[in-house]
mmCIF file of C-alpha atoms in Angstrom:
data_model
loop_
_atom_site.group_PDB
_atom_site.id
_atom_site.type_symbol
_atom_site.label_atom_id
_atom_site.label_comp_id
_atom_site.label_asym_id
_atom_site.label_seq_id
_atom_site.Cartn_x
_atom_site.Cartn_y
_atom_site.Cartn_z
ATOM 1 C CA VAL I 269 -45.472 -32.036 38.786
ATOM 2 C CA SER I 270 -43.376 -29.975 40.981
ATOM 3 C CA ALA I 271 -39.357 -29.595 40.427
ATOM 4 C CA TYR I 272 -36.685 -28.772 42.734
ATOM 5 C CA LEU I 273 -33.757 -26.479 41.369
ATOM 6 C CA PRO I 274 -30.782 -27.344 43.613
ATOM 7 C CA PHE I 275 -29.487 -23.422 43.160
ATOM 8 C CA LEU I 276 -31.622 -20.088 43.290
ATOM 9 C CA PHE I 277 -31.160 -17.257 40.570
ATOM 10 C CA GLY I 278 -32.240 -13.928 39.829
ATOM 11 C CA VAL I 279 -31.061 -10.330 39.024
ATOM 12 C CA SER I 280 -29.564 -7.622 41.527
ATOM 13 C CA PRO I 281 -31.532 -4.485 42.090
ATOM 14 C CA GLY I 282 -29.737 -2.181 40.089
ATOM 15 C CA GLY I 283 -30.212 -4.332 37.115
ATOM 16 C CA ARG I 284 -26.329 -4.811 36.703
ATOM 17 C CA TYR I 285 -25.826 -8.731 37.651
ATOM 18 C CA PHE I 286 -27.379 -11.832 36.960
ATOM 19 C CA TRP I 287 -26.708 -14.253 39.962
ATOM 20 C CA ARG I 288 -27.107 -17.557 40.788
ATOM 21 C CA THR I 289 -26.004 -19.816 43.344
ATOM 22 C CA GLY I 290 -25.016 -23.507 43.707
ATOM 23 C CA GLY I 291 -22.071 -24.039 45.701
ATOM 24 C CA SER I 292 -20.489 -20.783 44.697
ATOM 25 C CA LEU I 293 -22.535 -17.371 44.015
ATOM 26 C CA VAL I 294 -22.082 -16.945 40.104
ATOM 27 C CA LEU I 295 -22.099 -13.342 38.705
ATOM 28 C CA GLY I 296 -23.220 -12.397 35.137
ATOM 29 C CA THR I 297 -24.344 -10.037 32.505
ATOM 30 C CA PRO I 298 -28.441 -9.902 32.786
ATOM 31 C CA ASP I 299 -28.088 -10.855 29.121
ATOM 32 C CA LEU I 300 -26.704 -14.261 30.087
ATOM 33 C CA LYS I 301 -23.700 -13.903 27.462
ATOM 34 C CA THR I 302 -20.627 -12.911 29.824
ATOM 35 C CA LEU I 303 -19.365 -14.486 33.315
ATOM 36 C CA LEU I 304 -18.005 -11.678 35.493
ATOM 37 C CA ARG I 305 -17.176 -13.254 38.586
ATOM 38 C CA THR I 306 -17.620 -16.263 40.632
ATOM 39 C CA LEU I 307 -17.525 -15.542 44.325
ATOM 40 C CA THR I 308 -16.347 -18.917 46.369
ATOM 41 C CA ASP I 309 -16.530 -18.893 50.144
ATOM 42 C CA PRO I 310 -12.829 -19.107 51.908
ATOM 43 C CA ASP I 311 -14.091 -21.713 54.038
ATOM 44 C CA GLY I 312 -15.535 -23.874 51.508
ATOM 45 C CA ALA I 313 -19.522 -23.501 52.528
ATOM 46 C CA ALA I 314 -22.068 -23.507 49.869
ATOM 47 C CA ALA I 315 -23.891 -20.138 48.953
ATOM 48 C CA SER I 316 -27.425 -20.806 49.843
ATOM 49 C CA GLY I 317 -28.655 -16.965 48.812
ATOM 50 C CA CYS I 318 -27.520 -13.475 48.646
ATOM 51 C CA ALA I 319 -28.530 -9.689 49.085
ATOM 52 C CA PHE I 320 -27.504 -6.818 46.917
ATOM 53 C CA THR I 321 -26.673 -3.036 48.504
ATOM 54 C CA PRO I 322 -29.188 -0.942 46.529
ATOM 55 C CA ASP I 323 -26.135 0.549 44.100
ATOM 56 C CA ASP I 324 -25.054 -3.075 43.091
ATOM 57 C CA SER I 325 -21.505 -2.259 44.849
ATOM 58 C CA ARG I 326 -21.311 -5.022 47.279
ATOM 59 C CA VAL I 327 -23.142 -8.341 47.840
ATOM 60 C CA CYS I 328 -23.404 -10.068 51.117
ATOM 61 C CA VAL I 329 -23.823 -13.812 50.480
ATOM 62 C CA ALA I 330 -25.151 -16.470 52.985
ATOM 63 C CA CYS I 331 -22.520 -19.145 53.166
ATOM 64 C CA GLY I 332 -23.431 -22.330 55.802
ATOM 65 C CA HIS I 333 -24.032 -20.476 59.273
ATOM 66 C CA ARG I 334 -22.509 -17.236 58.373
ATOM 67 C CA ALA I 335 -22.570 -14.296 55.683
ATOM 68 C CA VAL I 336 -19.858 -13.057 53.499
ATOM 69 C CA VAL I 337 -19.496 -9.827 51.703
ATOM 70 C CA TRP I 338 -17.785 -8.806 48.660
ATOM 71 C CA ARG I 339 -17.022 -5.599 46.835
ATOM 72 C CA LEU I 340 -17.969 -5.708 43.675
ATOM 73 C CA ASP I 341 -16.932 -2.661 42.587
ATOM 74 C CA GLU I 342 -13.190 -3.920 43.231
ATOM 75 C CA PRO I 343 -12.728 -6.829 40.834
ATOM 76 C CA ASN I 344 -10.826 -9.916 42.391
ATOM 77 C CA SER I 345 -10.990 -8.435 45.673
ATOM 78 C CA PRO I 346 -11.339 -10.577 48.370
ATOM 79 C CA PRO I 347 -13.956 -11.022 50.905
ATOM 80 C CA VAL I 348 -14.560 -7.987 53.318
ATOM 81 C CA LYS I 349 -12.991 -8.917 56.766
#
C-alpha cells in the first residue's frame, strides 16, 4: 500500500524550524507545539518545496515556476525582492 501526502515536511538544517508545505510554507518549533510563521506567495502560487541557509536566517521557497526568499531573522518581513 502506498500513500500520497499532498505536502512535504522536514526540519531546517540548524534545527530551529519544523516546516511543511501545502499551499503556504508553515514554520513551527521542532517540538510541534508552536506555530511561528506562515509564508504565502504574494502572487498566490502554492509552495512546493524549500531550502534554508545553513544558519536558518533565510528560506527560499519554490512557488509555481519561481523562487521566493524570506528573511526569517526579521519577523513579519516581506519577501526579499
